[in-house]
GROMACS .gro file of C-alpha atoms in nm:
model
  285
    1MET     CA    1  10.099  10.561   6.319
    2GLU     CA    2   9.824  10.719   6.326
    3LYS     CA    3   9.600  10.625   6.644
    4ILE     CA    4   9.343  10.393   6.641
    5TYR     CA    5   9.143  10.430   6.958
    6ASP     CA    6   8.947  10.075   7.072
    7VAL     CA    7   8.566  10.278   7.043
    8ILE     CA    8   8.416  10.518   6.867
    9VAL     CA    9   8.099  10.649   7.011
   10LEU     CA   10   7.910  10.838   6.690
   11GLY     CA   11   7.564  11.052   6.825
   12GLY     CA   12   7.604  11.344   7.150
   13GLY     CA   13   7.268  11.281   7.287
   14ILE     CA   14   7.121  11.050   7.565
   15ALA     CA   15   7.272  10.699   7.411
   16GLY     CA   16   7.656  10.860   7.308
   17TYR     CA   17   7.703  11.001   7.661
   18SER     CA   18   7.578  10.591   7.835
   19ALA     CA   19   7.798  10.510   7.627
   20ALA     CA   20   8.086  10.677   7.660
   21LEU     CA   21   8.059  10.720   7.995
   22THR     CA   22   7.971  10.294   8.078
   23LEU     CA   23   8.308  10.278   7.856
   24LYS     CA   24   8.492  10.495   8.070
   25SER     CA   25   8.439  10.254   8.343
   26LEU     CA   26   8.540   9.973   8.123
   27LYS     CA   27   8.866  10.181   8.086
   28ARG     CA   28   8.801  10.162   7.693
   29ASP     CA   29   8.991  10.420   7.471
   30CYS     CA   30   8.699  10.539   7.368
   31LEU     CA   31   8.644  10.928   7.119
   32TRP     CA   32   8.294  11.030   7.162
   33LEU     CA   33   8.222  11.240   6.870
   34GLY     CA   34   7.881  11.415   6.801
   35ALA     CA   35   7.732  11.734   6.604
   36GLU     CA   36   7.577  11.886   6.949
   37LEU     CA   37   7.571  11.805   7.296
   38PHE     CA   38   7.293  11.636   7.413
   39GLY     CA   39   7.103  11.884   7.169
   40GLU     CA   40   6.852  12.117   7.175
   41LYS     CA   41   6.516  11.853   7.158
   42LEU     CA   42   6.668  11.805   7.516
   43ARG     CA   43   6.675  12.127   7.666
   44ALA     CA   44   6.371  12.254   7.549
   45ALA     CA   45   6.172  12.007   7.707
   46GLU     CA   46   5.941  12.108   7.890
   47TYR     CA   47   5.953  11.864   8.175
   48VAL     CA   48   6.089  11.540   8.186
   49ARG     CA   49   5.921  11.290   8.344
   50ASN     CA   50   6.042  10.939   8.239
   51TYR     CA   51   6.393  10.917   8.391
   52PRO     CA   52   6.437  10.772   8.680
   53GLY     CA   53   6.559  11.057   8.951
   54VAL     CA   54   6.522  11.306   8.757
   55ILE     CA   55   6.255  11.610   8.833
   56GLY     CA   56   6.258  11.948   8.620
   57GLY     CA   57   6.285  11.993   8.278
   58GLY     CA   58   6.540  11.937   7.987
   59ARG     CA   59   6.847  12.214   8.084
   60GLU     CA   60   6.827  12.086   8.440
   61PHE     CA   61   6.859  11.760   8.334
   62ALA     CA   62   7.157  11.877   8.084
   63ALA     CA   63   7.275  12.058   8.380
   64ARG     CA   64   7.333  11.728   8.594
   65LEU     CA   65   7.459  11.538   8.288
   66GLU     CA   66   7.721  11.829   8.228
   67GLU     CA   67   7.798  11.828   8.574
   68GLN     CA   68   7.837  11.443   8.558
   69MET     CA   69   8.056  11.432   8.295
   70ALA     CA   70   8.256  11.687   8.432
   71HIS     CA   71   8.331  11.480   8.737
   72GLU     CA   72   8.343  11.147   8.566
   73GLY     CA   73   8.627  11.292   8.307
   74ILE     CA   74   8.395  11.242   8.010
   75VAL     CA   75   8.528  11.399   7.691
   76PHE     CA   76   8.277  11.505   7.391
   77THR     CA   77   8.457  11.604   7.086
   78ARG     CA   78   8.204  11.836   6.850
   79ARG     CA   79   8.178  11.681   6.479
   80ARG     CA   80   7.951  11.592   6.233
   81ALA     CA   81   8.049  11.286   6.146
   82ASP     CA   82   7.986  11.222   5.736
   83GLY     CA   83   8.076  10.894   5.708
   84VAL     CA   84   8.191  10.516   5.863
   85TYR     CA   85   8.386  10.266   5.663
   86ALA     CA   86   8.393   9.899   5.803
   87GLY     CA   87   8.656   9.709   5.791
   88ASP     CA   88   9.057   9.623   6.089
   89PRO     CA   89   9.028   9.889   6.195
   90PHE     CA   90   8.691  10.079   6.094
   91THR     CA   91   8.728  10.431   5.980
   92VAL     CA   92   8.492  10.756   6.058
   93THR     CA   93   8.518  11.035   5.859
   94ALA     CA   94   8.412  11.384   5.987
   95GLY     CA   95   8.449  11.649   5.695
   96GLU     CA   96   8.807  11.632   5.622
   97GLU     CA   97   8.977  11.493   5.927
   98VAL     CA   98   8.937  11.108   5.990
   99PHE     CA   99   8.943  10.888   6.292
  100LEU     CA  100   8.982  10.519   6.340
  101SER     CA  101   8.905  10.252   6.542
  102ARG     CA  102   8.818   9.877   6.672
  103SER     CA  103   8.454   9.930   6.696
  104VAL     CA  104   8.187  10.151   6.669
  105ILE     CA  105   7.921  10.261   6.838
  106LEU     CA  106   7.636  10.444   6.647
  107ALA     CA  107   7.402  10.649   6.764
  108SER     CA  108   7.379  10.925   6.602
  109GLY     CA  109   6.932  10.970   6.617
  110VAL     CA  110   6.647  11.046   6.428
  111SER     CA  111   6.554  11.331   6.225
  112GLN     CA  112   6.265  11.377   6.010
  113THR     CA  113   6.342  11.754   5.992
  114GLY     CA  114   6.306  11.842   5.607
  115THR     CA  115   6.240  11.482   5.419
  116VAL     CA  116   6.138  11.481   5.178
  117LYS     CA  117   5.944  11.215   4.935
  118GLY     CA  118   6.241  11.048   4.703
  119GLU     CA  119   6.534  11.106   4.864
  120ASP     CA  120   6.604  10.765   4.951
  121ALA     CA  121   6.559  10.639   4.634
  122PHE     CA  122   6.848  10.905   4.547
  123LEU     CA  123   7.146  10.830   4.781
  124GLY     CA  124   7.457  10.868   4.590
  125ARG     CA  125   7.309  10.944   4.271
  126GLY     CA  126   7.228  11.317   4.335
  127VAL     CA  127   7.159  11.321   4.715
  128SER     CA  128   7.420  11.414   4.944
  129TYR     CA  129   7.419  11.470   5.328
  130CYS     CA  130   7.809  11.579   5.341
  131ALA     CA  131   7.861  11.924   5.175
  132VAL     CA  132   8.201  11.878   5.170
  133CYS     CA  133   8.207  11.592   5.116
  134ASP     CA  134   8.050  11.585   4.779
  135GLY     CA  135   7.988  11.993   4.723
  136ALA     CA  136   8.286  11.972   4.480
  137LEU     CA  137   8.149  11.746   4.209
  138TYR     CA  138   7.913  11.996   4.071
  139ARG     CA  139   8.098  12.267   4.037
  140GLY     CA  140   7.910  12.512   3.775
  141LYS     CA  141   7.585  12.299   3.819
  142VAL     CA  142   7.243  12.448   4.005
  143ILE     CA  143   7.201  12.311   4.237
  144ALA     CA  144   6.947  12.282   4.542
  145ALA     CA  145   6.992  12.275   4.946
  146VAL     CA  146   6.726  12.159   5.214
  147VAL     CA  147   6.871  12.379   5.539
  148ALA     CA  148   6.720  12.228   5.895
  149SER     CA  149   6.796  12.523   6.102
  150GLU     CA  150   7.085  12.818   6.078
  151LYS     CA  151   7.400  12.660   6.168
  152PHE     CA  152   7.429  12.500   5.828
  153ALA     CA  153   7.524  12.831   5.690
  154GLU     CA  154   7.854  12.809   5.654
  155GLU     CA  155   7.793  12.468   5.443
  156VAL     CA  156   7.563  12.634   5.230
  157GLY     CA  157   7.834  12.906   5.150
  158TYR     CA  158   8.034  12.630   5.136
  159LEU     CA  159   7.843  12.500   4.791
  160ALA     CA  160   7.804  12.816   4.681
  161GLY     CA  161   8.200  12.812   4.665
  162PHE     CA  162   8.150  12.595   4.321
  163ALA     CA  163   7.774  12.607   4.207
  164GLN     CA  164   7.603  12.790   3.973
  165THR     CA  165   7.334  12.844   4.174
  166VAL     CA  166   7.202  12.681   4.535
  167HIS     CA  167   6.861  12.708   4.586
  168ALA     CA  168   6.817  12.652   4.980
  169PHE     CA  169   6.517  12.577   5.097
  170CYS     CA  170   6.540  12.637   5.466
  171LEU     CA  171   6.308  12.475   5.733
  172TYR     CA  172   6.333  12.794   5.941
  173PRO     CA  173   6.295  13.152   5.966
  174ASP     CA  174   6.440  13.420   5.827
  175ALA     CA  175   6.730  13.298   5.647
  176SER     CA  176   6.983  13.489   5.433
  177PHE     CA  177   7.353  13.411   5.269
  178GLY     CA  178   7.606  13.626   5.201
  179ALA     CA  179   7.611  13.483   4.853
  180LYS     CA  180   7.508  13.620   4.578
  181ASN     CA  181   7.429  13.276   4.427
  182VAL     CA  182   7.269  13.102   4.695
  183VAL     CA  183   6.820  13.124   4.642
  184VAL     CA  184   6.620  13.132   4.964
  185HIS     CA  185   6.293  12.909   4.890
  186MET     CA  186   6.080  12.984   5.235
  187GLN     CA  187   5.900  12.619   5.182
  188LYS     CA  188   5.975  12.256   5.211
  189PRO     CA  189   6.018  12.081   4.870
  190VAL     CA  190   5.750  11.806   4.834
  191ALA     CA  191   5.986  11.466   4.609
  192VAL     CA  192   6.310  11.444   4.419
  193GLU     CA  193   6.271  11.335   4.124
  194GLY     CA  194   6.452  11.212   3.795
  195ARG     CA  195   6.580  10.848   3.602
  196MET     CA  196   6.916  10.766   3.653
  197ARG     CA  197   7.018  11.011   3.896
  198VAL     CA  198   6.873  11.352   4.047
  199GLU     CA  199   6.731  11.572   3.798
  200ARG     CA  200   6.428  11.771   3.971
  201LEU     CA  201   6.296  11.920   4.277
  202VAL     CA  202   5.901  11.896   4.253
  203LEU     CA  203   5.758  12.182   4.456
  204ALA     CA  204   5.381  12.280   4.618
  205ASP     CA  205   5.376  12.552   4.305
  206GLY     CA  206   5.621  12.417   4.024
  207VAL     CA  207   5.934  12.188   3.949
  208LEU     CA  208   6.287  12.355   3.965
  209ASP     CA  209   6.570  12.156   3.771
  210VAL     CA  210   6.855  12.072   3.972
  211SER     CA  211   7.150  11.856   3.934
  212ALA     CA  212   7.180  11.786   4.330
  213VAL     CA  213   6.993  11.847   4.657
  214PHE     CA  214   7.177  11.815   4.950
  215PHE     CA  215   6.984  11.796   5.256
  216LEU     CA  216   7.166  11.951   5.600
  217ARG     CA  217   7.018  11.835   5.902
  218ASP     CA  218   7.207  11.733   6.233
  219ALA     CA  219   7.129  11.340   6.133
  220ALA     CA  220   7.174  11.162   5.787
  221PRO     CA  221   6.997  10.867   5.799
  222PRO     CA  222   7.191  10.565   5.913
  223ALA     CA  223   7.175  10.395   5.579
  224ALA     CA  224   7.353  10.690   5.392
  225LEU     CA  225   7.599  10.711   5.708
  226VAL     CA  226   7.721  10.334   5.706
  227GLY     CA  227   7.786  10.134   5.376
  228GLY     CA  228   7.653   9.826   5.431
  229LEU     CA  229   7.439   9.894   5.754
  230GLU     CA  230   7.087   9.676   5.753
  231THR     CA  231   6.790   9.878   5.821
  232ASP     CA  232   6.433   9.933   5.812
  233GLY     CA  233   6.377  10.210   5.740
  234THR     CA  234   6.471  10.444   5.901
  235ARG     CA  235   6.553  10.212   6.241
  236VAL     CA  236   6.897   9.921   6.256
  237LYS     CA  237   6.856   9.632   6.281
  238VAL     CA  238   7.069   9.509   6.575
  239GLY     CA  239   7.039   9.175   6.795
  240ARG     CA  240   6.982   9.154   7.095
  241GLY     CA  241   7.343   9.258   7.218
  242LEU     CA  242   7.246   9.576   6.941
  243SER     CA  243   7.538   9.430   6.708
  244THR     CA  244   7.461   9.479   6.344
  245ASN     CA  245   7.527   9.272   6.008
  246LEU     CA  246   7.908   9.452   6.036
  247PRO     CA  247   8.091   9.250   6.309
  248GLY     CA  248   8.243   9.492   6.524
  249LEU     CA  249   7.947   9.819   6.496
  250PHE     CA  250   7.662   9.860   6.676
  251ALA     CA  251   7.387  10.039   6.730
  252ALA     CA  252   7.193  10.198   7.045
  253GLY     CA  253   6.928  10.481   7.101
  254ASP     CA  254   6.667  10.634   6.884
  255VAL     CA  255   6.826  10.442   6.554
  256THR     CA  256   6.751  10.120   6.640
  257GLY     CA  257   6.378  10.248   6.672
  258ARG     CA  258   6.073  10.301   6.904
  259PRO     CA  259   5.998  10.377   7.215
  260TYR     CA  260   6.211  10.673   7.171
  261GLN     CA  261   6.260  10.780   7.559
  262TYR     CA  262   6.558  10.883   7.731
  263VAL     CA  263   6.562  10.541   7.919
  264LYS     CA  264   6.507  10.356   7.670
  265ALA     CA  265   6.859  10.550   7.477
  266ALA     CA  266   7.066  10.562   7.800
  267GLY     CA  267   7.024  10.161   7.845
  268GLU     CA  268   7.069  10.068   7.536
  269GLY     CA  269   7.371  10.273   7.523
  270CYS     CA  270   7.506  10.106   7.799
  271THR     CA  271   7.481   9.766   7.690
  272ALA     CA  272   7.631   9.836   7.351
  273ALA     CA  273   7.923   9.941   7.553
  274TYR     CA  274   7.928   9.616   7.689
  275SER     CA  275   7.908   9.477   7.375
  276ALA     CA  276   8.179   9.665   7.209
  277HIS     CA  277   8.414   9.560   7.471
  278ALA     CA  278   8.367   9.178   7.487
  279TYR     CA  279   8.412   9.186   7.132
  280LEU     CA  280   8.708   9.311   7.162
  281ALA     CA  281   8.781   9.095   7.478
  282GLU     CA  282   8.720   8.840   7.203
  283LYS     CA  283   8.874   8.892   6.858
  284SER     CA  284   9.255   8.970   7.100
  285ARG     CA  285   9.266   8.598   7.203
   0.00000   0.00000   0.00000
């Protein structure tokens, strides 16, 4: 039988770590997944001022966190989740891998990098955040990819294996790809447009006809990641204990809204872990 975890924590930042750390102390069987441990944004912080007991920059902060992880035996699994499906149990997909759990804590953060007008409106109608999930749907088509960083180059190559042409709009310098059918654009599109489905990208200097747009970045919008999740823009709607409208699903950190502060993320990660623990205890009665 496939393993069913007590809790899957999604997100490699402070909120996710705080949740995983708390669940370990509560003796819950937890799987902690994330695209990147703590992230370059934290590591690049010049000085961390708002976290009790921390003096120094982001790299020193991350090093202390990793030291604590090793001491406490916390394991981080590098996977970028692309789907969470509510049920009993929950199903979490990451590319071709599938994980099951009785509850989920969403701590995946937010990202405004590459956000384009019309993106939300065409979700599931030509807009995707997962090359592996949806790339094969556009075999022989002209598509676009808005690429946040070089680490998504492999996914662009994957799309190129299906599409006639991939127009890669790269938000980082000196981008290049091995596939001959990838056209590199060093600009950000202005808008996604179409009628029932994506039909074109509006650019600063014209229009490009495409059948789909893939947004390749670390954090997909919560509503795109979790079907049926209630949100207010990019913010997940939560109750006092960080519960969402989906029983057994909790949210913590930047996904619940401002302030975008490490100390707030840590507190919410802890709270969400206790709430998930209580939910599981009640469910087992």
